[in-house]
Every structure is written in structure tokens, then in C-alpha cells.
Amino acid sequence: LGISCRLGVSGAGKAIGLLGPNGAGKSTLIQTLLGFHKPMAGSARVLGFDCHRNERAVRERIGYMPESDSFIANMTAVSFLRLMGELSGLPRETALEKAHETLFHVGLGEARYRPLGTYSLGMKQMAKLAQAIVHGPELLILDEPTNGLDPAARQRMLKLVREMKEQHGMNVVLCSHLLRDVEEVCDEVVIMKDGNVVHHADLEAERRSNKRFVELEVSGDDTNLLNTLQDTGADGVSEGGGRWRIVLPADFEIAGLWKLLAGEGLNVRKLTHRRDTLEEIFLKAVGHIQHTPGEAAAAAEEVAANGRL
């Protein structure tokens, strides 16, 4: 890997999505942070600790939910979690107490004495989350946590992840190919390709700005439309033939745009509004599209601001 970056998880309760196509290096990065791979050059540090010189300190502070099952099939869930807690540095009695508490927390309390080999796929996913959080880690690394879950179980998993972040102050690194999951729980995303970081996006900033991009087609005299838009805090650029790209501020209601157009005596042939999705940001970062619709609208806004119509 040729990665040189700092993932901003030092503040409590932050979630970062780790994205990339197959072979991008996501799993290798995770395994390196866990101390299973030694960097060929440079160093890897987690929460201030070197991943190889301070392996025990790192593993006491990290919770890891792997993509593949790694259970001892004939062990009961509570025995397995107690073992994982002890391996993470908890005293034996404390580990047992935390095992019971955590299994109830993830919804497996009634099945905690059943062998893990008898669990359904959804139950195994919850058990993997439980063993990752039993010791109360500062950093939680989740690799495809909603794999194979039905819609209800997926929502339950994401709710638990949000609770870890918001109520328990855990930092989360979420690796998933389901971009909707990342959008729902993460504050930032890091996109990798061919062993390099190719894009970083602050999803929280996008949620706060919440700008909407409108593609519009009208008939009639639209020569004064730009001035009218700017008077309301919106902006846009004409592409000719009654076609416009418009950027609306966060507090501007679409109903207000219809009223504005009616006031200009314009007939609307087409009106679509949207904001960039994480899928579009991802596809652009890995080179499958040249730009997102929002970038096109933002470019149009810049053109309009500079008066180059």
C-alpha cells in the first residue's frame, strides 16, 4: 500500500466509512491496523500507539468485527464472549459479567447458552458485533456488518452501530460495499483504489449544507430569471433553449421555486431536483464517471457568479 493519511477518529463518537472496489486495499489496511501485517515502509499507529511495538495496548482499545465467521462452533455465546473479553484484557469475572450484558444488548440474551454453531446467519452477525464491543473499545472496526441480513435485522445492526457512536462515544471505522449503510451512520468517508486514498468526503458537512441542485426546462421569456433567483438567495446558469441548472440554498422550498417561475410567466416543461449521492461520489472517485450532477450544478453556479453566461 502507498497510503499516507490520518483518519480523524481521535474525537469521541465519530464514524468513518472505508470504501473502495475489490482489491483496493481495504482489508490489508485493516489487517495492518490490527497488527497482523507489518508495513513495508513507514509506520501505522492507532490512538497514538504503534500497531507493532504496542500490540497489546492497541488490541485492548480496538474492537474488530470480521467479515468472515471466526467462531468456535461448540462454544456457547456467553463462553465465547467471556473468552474474547479476557483476551482483550478484562479480568475473568468482569469478562463474564460483560458477556451477559453485551449479549442482552444486541438481542441475543435468550440464546446466550446455545452453541454458536446453531445460530442463524443474522444471529451470528450480532454475535460478531457483541464480541467486538464486549470490552468497551475506543475504536470499533466493522467489516461488512450487514452482510446477509434481512431489512429488519439490517436496521437493527445500524441502530446498534449508531448507539455505539452517539451514546457510548466509540469511534467507528465501517468497511462496507453497501453505500446506503455508510450514508446512514458515517460522518466521513475515505475511498481507496489500487492501494491509495483517492477521495475523502465530509458527509456531515454535506448534510449541514444540504444544497439542492435543480435541472429545469421552461418555455417563455426567461431573460430575467437569473436576477429573480439571486434575489431569493438561489443561483443558476442558463444553458440556452430554456434549460437551466440551479442551486437552491438549504432553506429554499421547492414550492417557492414553482411560485417564482409562475411570477416570471414561465411554463415548466421539466423540473428535477437532487443532491449528490454517495454512490455518485464513489463512482467519480474510482474513475467510472467524470463528475457528479452536483459538481456540474456547482460549476454552473460559479459560471453564473462570474457573469460568463
PDB file of C-alpha atoms in Angstrom, residues 9-307:
ATOM      1  CA  VAL A   9     -11.123   9.290  14.862  1.00  0.00           C
ATOM      2  CA  SER A  10      -9.398  10.982  17.785  1.00  0.00           C
ATOM      3  CA  GLY A  11     -12.578  12.787  18.835  1.00  0.00           C
ATOM      4  CA  ALA A  12     -15.130  10.649  20.652  1.00  0.00           C
ATOM      5  CA  GLY A  13     -18.102   9.356  18.734  1.00  0.00           C
ATOM      6  CA  LYS A  14     -17.085   9.653  15.104  1.00  0.00           C
ATOM      7  CA  ALA A  15     -17.716   7.194  12.272  1.00  0.00           C
ATOM      8  CA  ILE A  16     -15.642   6.914   9.097  1.00  0.00           C
ATOM      9  CA  GLY A  17     -16.703   4.826   6.125  1.00  0.00           C
ATOM     10  CA  LEU A  18     -13.926   2.928   4.345  1.00  0.00           C
ATOM     11  CA  LEU A  19     -14.891   2.331   0.718  1.00  0.00           C
ATOM     12  CA  GLY A  20     -13.286   1.018  -2.438  1.00  0.00           C
ATOM     13  CA  PRO A  21     -13.668  -1.577  -5.196  1.00  0.00           C
ATOM     14  CA  ASN A  22     -12.467  -5.148  -4.741  1.00  0.00           C
ATOM     15  CA  GLY A  23      -8.698  -5.239  -4.430  1.00  0.00           C
ATOM     16  CA  ALA A  24      -8.428  -1.598  -3.367  1.00  0.00           C
ATOM     17  CA  GLY A  25      -6.548  -2.490  -0.169  1.00  0.00           C
ATOM     18  CA  LYS A  26      -9.263  -2.008   2.445  1.00  0.00           C
ATOM     19  CA  SER A  27      -8.748  -5.390   4.127  1.00  0.00           C
ATOM     20  CA  THR A  28      -4.970  -5.017   4.010  1.00  0.00           C
ATOM     21  CA  LEU A  29      -5.253  -1.629   5.715  1.00  0.00           C
ATOM     22  CA  ILE A  30      -7.497  -3.080   8.425  1.00  0.00           C
ATOM     23  CA  GLN A  31      -5.178  -6.041   8.998  1.00  0.00           C
ATOM     24  CA  THR A  32      -2.234  -3.649   9.255  1.00  0.00           C
ATOM     25  CA  LEU A  33      -4.022  -1.511  11.850  1.00  0.00           C
ATOM     26  CA  LEU A  34      -4.770  -4.681  13.813  1.00  0.00           C
ATOM     27  CA  GLY A  35      -1.077  -5.610  13.780  1.00  0.00           C
ATOM     28  CA  PHE A  36      -1.402  -8.678  11.553  1.00  0.00           C
ATOM     29  CA  HIS A  37       0.644  -7.140   8.704  1.00  0.00           C
ATOM     30  CA  LYS A  38       3.846  -5.169   9.124  1.00  0.00           C
ATOM     31  CA  PRO A  39       4.143  -2.061   6.942  1.00  0.00           C
ATOM     32  CA  MET A  40       6.833  -2.412   4.266  1.00  0.00           C
ATOM     33  CA  ALA A  41       7.771   1.209   4.982  1.00  0.00           C
ATOM     34  CA  GLY A  42       6.713   3.849   7.451  1.00  0.00           C
ATOM     35  CA  SER A  43       4.512   3.046  10.407  1.00  0.00           C
ATOM     36  CA  ALA A  44       0.904   2.525  11.443  1.00  0.00           C
ATOM     37  CA  ARG A  45      -0.461   3.991  14.673  1.00  0.00           C
ATOM     38  CA  VAL A  46      -3.859   3.618  16.338  1.00  0.00           C
ATOM     39  CA  LEU A  47      -4.953   6.028  19.080  1.00  0.00           C
ATOM     40  CA  GLY A  48      -1.325   7.077  19.461  1.00  0.00           C
ATOM     41  CA  PHE A  49       0.088   3.527  19.777  1.00  0.00           C
ATOM     42  CA  ASP A  50       2.345   1.852  17.231  1.00  0.00           C
ATOM     43  CA  CYS A  51       0.473  -1.163  15.857  1.00  0.00           C
ATOM     44  CA  HIS A  52       3.518  -3.465  16.139  1.00  0.00           C
ATOM     45  CA  ARG A  53       5.517  -2.121  19.042  1.00  0.00           C
ATOM     46  CA  ASN A  54       2.446  -1.729  21.237  1.00  0.00           C
ATOM     47  CA  GLU A  55       0.272  -4.623  20.033  1.00  0.00           C
ATOM     48  CA  ARG A  56      -1.317  -5.328  23.396  1.00  0.00           C
ATOM     49  CA  ALA A  57      -2.214  -1.688  24.053  1.00  0.00           C
ATOM     50  CA  VAL A  58      -3.731  -1.444  20.575  1.00  0.00           C
ATOM     51  CA  ARG A  59      -5.808  -4.621  20.882  1.00  0.00           C
ATOM     52  CA  GLU A  60      -7.137  -3.591  24.293  1.00  0.00           C
ATOM     53  CA  ARG A  61      -8.530  -0.455  22.650  1.00  0.00           C
ATOM     54  CA  ILE A  62      -9.831  -1.880  19.362  1.00  0.00           C
ATOM     55  CA  GLY A  63     -12.939  -3.939  18.739  1.00  0.00           C
ATOM     56  CA  TYR A  64     -12.928  -5.850  15.440  1.00  0.00           C
ATOM     57  CA  MET A  65     -15.904  -7.436  13.717  1.00  0.00           C
ATOM     58  CA  PRO A  66     -14.511  -9.519  10.819  1.00  0.00           C
ATOM     59  CA  GLU A  67     -16.389 -10.177   7.597  1.00  0.00           C
ATOM     60  CA  SER A  68     -15.947 -13.961   7.862  1.00  0.00           C
ATOM     61  CA  ASP A  69     -17.140 -16.036  10.808  1.00  0.00           C
ATOM     62  CA  SER A  70     -14.429 -16.854  13.329  1.00  0.00           C
ATOM     63  CA  PHE A  71     -16.375 -18.715  15.995  1.00  0.00           C
ATOM     64  CA  ILE A  72     -15.648 -21.855  17.984  1.00  0.00           C
ATOM     65  CA  ALA A  73     -18.839 -23.630  16.936  1.00  0.00           C
ATOM     66  CA  ASN A  74     -19.374 -25.813  20.001  1.00  0.00           C
ATOM     67  CA  MET A  75     -18.920 -22.969  22.496  1.00  0.00           C
ATOM     68  CA  THR A  76     -21.931 -21.153  23.885  1.00  0.00           C
ATOM     69  CA  ALA A  77     -22.182 -17.467  23.044  1.00  0.00           C
ATOM     70  CA  VAL A  78     -21.603 -16.372  26.626  1.00  0.00           C
ATOM     71  CA  SER A  79     -18.495 -18.568  26.979  1.00  0.00           C
ATOM     72  CA  PHE A  80     -17.112 -17.284  23.689  1.00  0.00           C
ATOM     73  CA  LEU A  81     -17.666 -13.651  24.635  1.00  0.00           C
ATOM     74  CA  ARG A  82     -16.099 -14.205  28.045  1.00  0.00           C
ATOM     75  CA  LEU A  83     -13.022 -15.627  26.287  1.00  0.00           C
ATOM     76  CA  MET A  84     -12.878 -12.674  23.879  1.00  0.00           C
ATOM     77  CA  GLY A  85     -13.187 -10.269  26.795  1.00  0.00           C
ATOM     78  CA  GLU A  86     -10.331 -11.938  28.650  1.00  0.00           C
ATOM     79  CA  LEU A  87      -8.141 -11.901  25.523  1.00  0.00           C
ATOM     80  CA  SER A  88      -8.834  -8.159  25.284  1.00  0.00           C
ATOM     81  CA  GLY A  89      -7.558  -7.601  28.814  1.00  0.00           C
ATOM     82  CA  LEU A  90     -10.642  -7.905  31.045  1.00  0.00           C
ATOM     83  CA  PRO A  91     -10.394  -9.839  34.346  1.00  0.00           C
ATOM     84  CA  ARG A  92     -12.219 -13.215  34.226  1.00  0.00           C
ATOM     85  CA  GLU A  93     -15.193 -12.225  36.395  1.00  0.00           C
ATOM     86  CA  THR A  94     -15.608  -8.868  34.657  1.00  0.00           C
ATOM     87  CA  ALA A  95     -15.416 -10.574  31.257  1.00  0.00           C
ATOM     88  CA  LEU A  96     -18.256 -12.943  32.209  1.00  0.00           C
ATOM     89  CA  GLU A  97     -20.411 -10.093  33.501  1.00  0.00           C
ATOM     90  CA  LYS A  98     -19.789  -8.071  30.320  1.00  0.00           C
ATOM     91  CA  ALA A  99     -20.532 -11.120  28.163  1.00  0.00           C
ATOM     92  CA  HIS A 100     -24.040 -11.467  29.619  1.00  0.00           C
ATOM     93  CA  GLU A 101     -24.664  -7.718  29.444  1.00  0.00           C
ATOM     94  CA  THR A 102     -23.492  -7.387  25.855  1.00  0.00           C
ATOM     95  CA  LEU A 103     -25.484 -10.365  24.564  1.00  0.00           C
ATOM     96  CA  PHE A 104     -28.657  -8.890  26.024  1.00  0.00           C
ATOM     97  CA  HIS A 105     -27.759  -5.536  24.467  1.00  0.00           C
ATOM     98  CA  VAL A 106     -27.543  -6.985  20.935  1.00  0.00           C
ATOM     99  CA  GLY A 107     -30.708  -9.065  21.347  1.00  0.00           C
ATOM    100  CA  LEU A 108     -29.138 -12.477  21.993  1.00  0.00           C
ATOM    101  CA  GLY A 109     -29.843 -12.725  25.726  1.00  0.00           C
ATOM    102  CA  GLU A 110     -32.303 -15.602  25.401  1.00  0.00           C
ATOM    103  CA  ALA A 111     -29.883 -17.544  23.164  1.00  0.00           C
ATOM    104  CA  ARG A 112     -26.696 -16.903  25.113  1.00  0.00           C
ATOM    105  CA  TYR A 113     -26.361 -20.524  26.307  1.00  0.00           C
ATOM    106  CA  ARG A 114     -26.825 -22.019  22.825  1.00  0.00           C
ATOM    107  CA  PRO A 115     -23.772 -23.225  20.872  1.00  0.00           C
ATOM    108  CA  LEU A 116     -22.725 -20.666  18.281  1.00  0.00           C
ATOM    109  CA  GLY A 117     -22.793 -23.336  15.579  1.00  0.00           C
ATOM    110  CA  THR A 118     -26.590 -23.486  15.900  1.00  0.00           C
ATOM    111  CA  TYR A 119     -27.056 -19.756  15.300  1.00  0.00           C
ATOM    112  CA  SER A 120     -28.703 -18.375  12.154  1.00  0.00           C
ATOM    113  CA  LEU A 121     -26.761 -16.008   9.887  1.00  0.00           C
ATOM    114  CA  GLY A 122     -28.392 -12.958  11.437  1.00  0.00           C
ATOM    115  CA  MET A 123     -27.659 -14.167  14.959  1.00  0.00           C
ATOM    116  CA  LYS A 124     -24.025 -14.825  14.031  1.00  0.00           C
ATOM    117  CA  GLN A 125     -23.686 -11.252  12.760  1.00  0.00           C
ATOM    118  CA  MET A 126     -24.999  -9.951  16.080  1.00  0.00           C
ATOM    119  CA  ALA A 127     -22.661 -12.297  17.963  1.00  0.00           C
ATOM    120  CA  LYS A 128     -19.727 -10.934  15.945  1.00  0.00           C
ATOM    121  CA  LEU A 129     -20.715  -7.403  16.913  1.00  0.00           C
ATOM    122  CA  ALA A 130     -21.058  -8.475  20.545  1.00  0.00           C
ATOM    123  CA  GLN A 131     -17.554  -9.941  20.727  1.00  0.00           C
ATOM    124  CA  ALA A 132     -16.193  -6.740  19.154  1.00  0.00           C
ATOM    125  CA  ILE A 133     -17.692  -4.472  21.830  1.00  0.00           C
ATOM    126  CA  VAL A 134     -17.637  -6.693  24.933  1.00  0.00           C
ATOM    127  CA  HIS A 135     -14.516  -4.977  26.332  1.00  0.00           C
ATOM    128  CA  GLY A 136     -15.731  -1.404  25.636  1.00  0.00           C
ATOM    129  CA  PRO A 137     -13.196  -0.445  22.939  1.00  0.00           C
ATOM    130  CA  GLU A 138     -12.315   3.121  21.981  1.00  0.00           C
ATOM    131  CA  LEU A 139     -12.200   2.199  18.278  1.00  0.00           C
ATOM    132  CA  LEU A 140     -14.597  -0.224  16.597  1.00  0.00           C
ATOM    133  CA  ILE A 141     -13.659  -1.651  13.186  1.00  0.00           C
ATOM    134  CA  LEU A 142     -16.596  -3.244  11.360  1.00  0.00           C
ATOM    135  CA  ASP A 143     -16.050  -5.233   8.167  1.00  0.00           C
ATOM    136  CA  GLU A 144     -19.328  -5.699   6.224  1.00  0.00           C
ATOM    137  CA  PRO A 145     -21.523  -5.767   9.361  1.00  0.00           C
ATOM    138  CA  THR A 146     -24.855  -6.080   7.489  1.00  0.00           C
ATOM    139  CA  ASN A 147     -23.811  -8.897   5.151  1.00  0.00           C
ATOM    140  CA  GLY A 148     -26.671 -11.346   4.617  1.00  0.00           C
ATOM    141  CA  LEU A 149     -29.109  -9.553   6.925  1.00  0.00           C
ATOM    142  CA  ASP A 150     -32.794  -9.094   6.098  1.00  0.00           C
ATOM    143  CA  PRO A 151     -34.116  -5.487   6.132  1.00  0.00           C
ATOM    144  CA  ALA A 152     -35.282  -5.593   9.760  1.00  0.00           C
ATOM    145  CA  ALA A 153     -32.018  -7.101  11.013  1.00  0.00           C
ATOM    146  CA  ARG A 154     -30.034  -4.603   8.943  1.00  0.00           C
ATOM    147  CA  GLN A 155     -31.845  -1.702  10.582  1.00  0.00           C
ATOM    148  CA  ARG A 156     -31.224  -3.248  13.999  1.00  0.00           C
ATOM    149  CA  MET A 157     -27.495  -3.554  13.238  1.00  0.00           C
ATOM    150  CA  LEU A 158     -27.211   0.045  12.017  1.00  0.00           C
ATOM    151  CA  LYS A 159     -29.138   1.269  15.067  1.00  0.00           C
ATOM    152  CA  LEU A 160     -26.651  -0.506  17.328  1.00  0.00           C
ATOM    153  CA  VAL A 161     -23.711   0.999  15.452  1.00  0.00           C
ATOM    154  CA  ARG A 162     -25.192   4.487  15.826  1.00  0.00           C
ATOM    155  CA  GLU A 163     -25.663   3.832  19.550  1.00  0.00           C
ATOM    156  CA  MET A 164     -22.012   2.812  19.866  1.00  0.00           C
ATOM    157  CA  LYS A 165     -21.020   6.128  18.330  1.00  0.00           C
ATOM    158  CA  GLU A 166     -23.548   8.516  19.843  1.00  0.00           C
ATOM    159  CA  GLN A 167     -24.252   7.073  23.288  1.00  0.00           C
ATOM    160  CA  HIS A 168     -21.058   5.194  24.141  1.00  0.00           C
ATOM    161  CA  GLY A 169     -18.582   7.572  22.468  1.00  0.00           C
ATOM    162  CA  MET A 170     -16.873   4.888  20.376  1.00  0.00           C
ATOM    163  CA  ASN A 171     -15.045   5.791  17.198  1.00  0.00           C
ATOM    164  CA  VAL A 172     -16.099   3.587  14.282  1.00  0.00           C
ATOM    165  CA  VAL A 173     -14.440   2.558  11.026  1.00  0.00           C
ATOM    166  CA  LEU A 174     -17.097   0.946   8.845  1.00  0.00           C
ATOM    167  CA  CYS A 175     -15.989  -1.015   5.794  1.00  0.00           C
ATOM    168  CA  SER A 176     -18.935  -1.879   3.553  1.00  0.00           C
ATOM    169  CA  HIS A 177     -19.901  -2.265  -0.089  1.00  0.00           C
ATOM    170  CA  LEU A 178     -23.422  -1.104   0.815  1.00  0.00           C
ATOM    171  CA  LEU A 179     -23.130   2.641   0.357  1.00  0.00           C
ATOM    172  CA  ARG A 180     -26.525   3.290   1.910  1.00  0.00           C
ATOM    173  CA  ASP A 181     -25.276   1.816   5.199  1.00  0.00           C
ATOM    174  CA  VAL A 182     -22.308   4.183   5.147  1.00  0.00           C
ATOM    175  CA  GLU A 183     -24.537   7.172   4.388  1.00  0.00           C
ATOM    176  CA  GLU A 184     -26.799   6.305   7.321  1.00  0.00           C
ATOM    177  CA  VAL A 185     -24.175   6.026  10.059  1.00  0.00           C
ATOM    178  CA  CYS A 186     -20.931   7.695   8.964  1.00  0.00           C
ATOM    179  CA  ASP A 187     -19.710  11.272   9.351  1.00  0.00           C
ATOM    180  CA  GLU A 188     -16.926  10.956   6.783  1.00  0.00           C
ATOM    181  CA  VAL A 189     -15.858   8.568   4.031  1.00  0.00           C
ATOM    182  CA  VAL A 190     -12.428   7.578   2.749  1.00  0.00           C
ATOM    183  CA  ILE A 191     -12.362   5.998  -0.710  1.00  0.00           C
ATOM    184  CA  MET A 192      -9.463   3.767  -1.752  1.00  0.00           C
ATOM    185  CA  LYS A 193      -8.324   2.495  -5.141  1.00  0.00           C
ATOM    186  CA  ASP A 194      -5.249   0.424  -6.014  1.00  0.00           C
ATOM    187  CA  GLY A 195      -3.800   0.796  -2.533  1.00  0.00           C
ATOM    188  CA  ASN A 196      -4.153   4.572  -2.377  1.00  0.00           C
ATOM    189  CA  VAL A 197      -6.620   7.020  -0.862  1.00  0.00           C
ATOM    190  CA  VAL A 198      -8.291   8.731  -3.829  1.00  0.00           C
ATOM    191  CA  HIS A 199     -11.007  10.737  -2.100  1.00  0.00           C
ATOM    192  CA  HIS A 200     -12.168  11.997   1.274  1.00  0.00           C
ATOM    193  CA  ALA A 201     -15.670  13.404   1.829  1.00  0.00           C
ATOM    194  CA  ASP A 202     -17.177  15.031   4.910  1.00  0.00           C
ATOM    195  CA  LEU A 203     -20.745  13.707   4.869  1.00  0.00           C
ATOM    196  CA  GLU A 204     -21.694  15.722   7.933  1.00  0.00           C
ATOM    197  CA  ALA A 205     -20.759  18.962   6.163  1.00  0.00           C
ATOM    198  CA  GLU A 206     -22.851  17.909   3.179  1.00  0.00           C
ATOM    199  CA  ARG A 207     -25.819  17.184   5.453  1.00  0.00           C
ATOM    200  CA  ARG A 208     -25.448  20.600   7.077  1.00  0.00           C
ATOM    201  CA  SER A 209     -25.250  22.482   3.778  1.00  0.00           C
ATOM    202  CA  ASN A 210     -27.984  20.331   2.241  1.00  0.00           C
ATOM    203  CA  LYS A 211     -27.905  22.278  -1.030  1.00  0.00           C
ATOM    204  CA  ARG A 212     -30.176  21.005  -3.746  1.00  0.00           C
ATOM    205  CA  PHE A 213     -29.369  21.038  -7.430  1.00  0.00           C
ATOM    206  CA  VAL A 214     -32.193  21.635  -9.891  1.00  0.00           C
ATOM    207  CA  GLU A 215     -32.336  20.866 -13.596  1.00  0.00           C
ATOM    208  CA  LEU A 216     -35.036  22.971 -15.217  1.00  0.00           C
ATOM    209  CA  GLU A 217     -36.614  23.403 -18.637  1.00  0.00           C
ATOM    210  CA  VAL A 218     -39.034  26.286 -19.232  1.00  0.00           C
ATOM    211  CA  SER A 219     -40.781  27.979 -22.111  1.00  0.00           C
ATOM    212  CA  GLY A 220     -41.299  31.714 -22.279  1.00  0.00           C
ATOM    213  CA  ASP A 221     -39.117  34.771 -21.723  1.00  0.00           C
ATOM    214  CA  ASP A 222     -36.507  33.718 -19.123  1.00  0.00           C
ATOM    215  CA  THR A 223     -34.162  36.698 -19.540  1.00  0.00           C
ATOM    216  CA  ASN A 224     -34.875  37.979 -16.016  1.00  0.00           C
ATOM    217  CA  LEU A 225     -34.859  34.591 -14.283  1.00  0.00           C
ATOM    218  CA  LEU A 226     -31.260  34.789 -13.051  1.00  0.00           C
ATOM    219  CA  ASN A 227     -31.847  38.119 -11.306  1.00  0.00           C
ATOM    220  CA  THR A 228     -35.025  36.792  -9.703  1.00  0.00           C
ATOM    221  CA  LEU A 229     -33.212  33.660  -8.481  1.00  0.00           C
ATOM    222  CA  GLN A 230     -30.376  35.679  -6.972  1.00  0.00           C
ATOM    223  CA  ASP A 231     -32.848  37.955  -5.177  1.00  0.00           C
ATOM    224  CA  THR A 232     -34.070  34.875  -3.264  1.00  0.00           C
ATOM    225  CA  GLY A 233     -30.596  33.514  -2.434  1.00  0.00           C
ATOM    226  CA  ALA A 234     -30.575  30.899  -5.190  1.00  0.00           C
ATOM    227  CA  ASP A 235     -28.316  30.927  -8.235  1.00  0.00           C
ATOM    228  CA  GLY A 236     -28.085  29.293 -11.625  1.00  0.00           C
ATOM    229  CA  VAL A 237     -26.889  29.375 -15.195  1.00  0.00           C
ATOM    230  CA  SER A 238     -28.757  29.215 -18.475  1.00  0.00           C
ATOM    231  CA  GLU A 239     -27.738  26.523 -20.956  1.00  0.00           C
ATOM    232  CA  GLY A 240     -29.917  28.019 -23.674  1.00  0.00           C
ATOM    233  CA  GLY A 241     -33.241  26.917 -25.079  1.00  0.00           C
ATOM    234  CA  GLY A 242     -34.976  27.380 -21.734  1.00  0.00           C
ATOM    235  CA  ARG A 243     -32.667  24.903 -19.969  1.00  0.00           C
ATOM    236  CA  TRP A 244     -31.226  25.891 -16.575  1.00  0.00           C
ATOM    237  CA  ARG A 245     -29.047  24.462 -13.835  1.00  0.00           C
ATOM    238  CA  ILE A 246     -29.954  25.971 -10.468  1.00  0.00           C
ATOM    239  CA  VAL A 247     -28.510  25.710  -6.951  1.00  0.00           C
ATOM    240  CA  LEU A 248     -31.022  26.215  -4.142  1.00  0.00           C
ATOM    241  CA  PRO A 249     -29.995  27.155  -0.576  1.00  0.00           C
ATOM    242  CA  ALA A 250     -30.887  24.822   2.292  1.00  0.00           C
ATOM    243  CA  ASP A 251     -33.940  26.794   3.434  1.00  0.00           C
ATOM    244  CA  PHE A 252     -35.453  27.267  -0.037  1.00  0.00           C
ATOM    245  CA  GLU A 253     -38.579  25.187  -0.573  1.00  0.00           C
ATOM    246  CA  ILE A 254     -39.292  23.668  -3.990  1.00  0.00           C
ATOM    247  CA  ALA A 255     -42.819  25.096  -3.760  1.00  0.00           C
ATOM    248  CA  GLY A 256     -41.214  28.540  -3.683  1.00  0.00           C
ATOM    249  CA  LEU A 257     -39.452  27.810  -6.967  1.00  0.00           C
ATOM    250  CA  TRP A 258     -42.755  26.979  -8.665  1.00  0.00           C
ATOM    251  CA  LYS A 259     -44.192  30.248  -7.384  1.00  0.00           C
ATOM    252  CA  LEU A 260     -41.155  32.165  -8.601  1.00  0.00           C
ATOM    253  CA  LEU A 261     -41.416  30.655 -12.085  1.00  0.00           C
ATOM    254  CA  ALA A 262     -45.115  31.433 -12.241  1.00  0.00           C
ATOM    255  CA  GLY A 263     -44.349  35.019 -11.304  1.00  0.00           C
ATOM    256  CA  GLU A 264     -41.998  35.220 -14.278  1.00  0.00           C
ATOM    257  CA  GLY A 265     -44.746  33.912 -16.563  1.00  0.00           C
ATOM    258  CA  LEU A 266     -42.763  30.765 -17.420  1.00  0.00           C
ATOM    259  CA  ASN A 267     -44.224  27.377 -18.282  1.00  0.00           C
ATOM    260  CA  VAL A 268     -42.288  24.455 -16.799  1.00  0.00           C
ATOM    261  CA  ARG A 269     -41.542  21.562 -19.125  1.00  0.00           C
ATOM    262  CA  LYS A 270     -39.203  19.708 -16.755  1.00  0.00           C
ATOM    263  CA  LEU A 271     -38.027  20.132 -13.155  1.00  0.00           C
ATOM    264  CA  THR A 272     -35.850  17.638 -11.289  1.00  0.00           C
ATOM    265  CA  HIS A 273     -34.073  18.315  -8.016  1.00  0.00           C
ATOM    266  CA  ARG A 274     -31.459  16.282  -6.166  1.00  0.00           C
ATOM    267  CA  ARG A 275     -28.173  16.366  -4.323  1.00  0.00           C
ATOM    268  CA  ASP A 276     -25.118  14.214  -4.967  1.00  0.00           C
ATOM    269  CA  THR A 277     -25.435  10.679  -3.600  1.00  0.00           C
ATOM    270  CA  LEU A 278     -22.551   8.778  -2.049  1.00  0.00           C
ATOM    271  CA  GLU A 279     -22.806   6.359  -4.985  1.00  0.00           C
ATOM    272  CA  GLU A 280     -22.036   9.177  -7.418  1.00  0.00           C
ATOM    273  CA  ILE A 281     -19.171  10.441  -5.243  1.00  0.00           C
ATOM    274  CA  PHE A 282     -17.787   6.884  -5.131  1.00  0.00           C
ATOM    275  CA  LEU A 283     -18.081   6.294  -8.882  1.00  0.00           C
ATOM    276  CA  LYS A 284     -16.312   9.565  -9.624  1.00  0.00           C
ATOM    277  CA  ALA A 285     -13.515   8.778  -7.141  1.00  0.00           C
ATOM    278  CA  VAL A 286     -12.781   5.387  -8.711  1.00  0.00           C
ATOM    279  CA  GLY A 287     -12.972   6.766 -12.239  1.00  0.00           C
ATOM    280  CA  HIS A 288     -16.288   5.409 -13.539  1.00  0.00           C
ATOM    281  CA  ILE A 289     -17.847   8.847 -14.119  1.00  0.00           C
ATOM    282  CA  GLN A 290     -16.237  12.233 -14.808  1.00  0.00           C
ATOM    283  CA  HIS A 291     -18.289  14.362 -12.440  1.00  0.00           C
ATOM    284  CA  THR A 292     -21.320  14.210 -10.220  1.00  0.00           C
ATOM    285  CA  PRO A 293     -24.525  16.124 -11.031  1.00  0.00           C
ATOM    286  CA  GLY A 294     -23.927  18.354  -8.053  1.00  0.00           C
ATOM    287  CA  GLU A 295     -20.473  19.312  -9.299  1.00  0.00           C
ATOM    288  CA  ALA A 296     -21.979  20.238 -12.647  1.00  0.00           C
ATOM    289  CA  ALA A 297     -24.522  22.448 -10.900  1.00  0.00           C
ATOM    290  CA  ALA A 298     -21.841  23.965  -8.677  1.00  0.00           C
ATOM    291  CA  ALA A 299     -19.774  24.727 -11.768  1.00  0.00           C
ATOM    292  CA  ALA A 300     -22.826  26.341 -13.279  1.00  0.00           C
ATOM    293  CA  GLU A 301     -23.210  28.419 -10.113  1.00  0.00           C
ATOM    294  CA  GLU A 302     -19.588  29.576 -10.411  1.00  0.00           C
ATOM    295  CA  VAL A 303     -20.081  30.474 -14.064  1.00  0.00           C
ATOM    296  CA  ALA A 304     -23.162  32.497 -13.157  1.00  0.00           C
ATOM    297  CA  ALA A 305     -21.350  34.242 -10.315  1.00  0.00           C
ATOM    298  CA  ASN A 306     -18.552  35.263 -12.654  1.00  0.00           C
ATOM    299  CA  GLY A 307     -21.019  36.583 -15.220  1.00  0.00           C
TER     300      GLY A 307
END
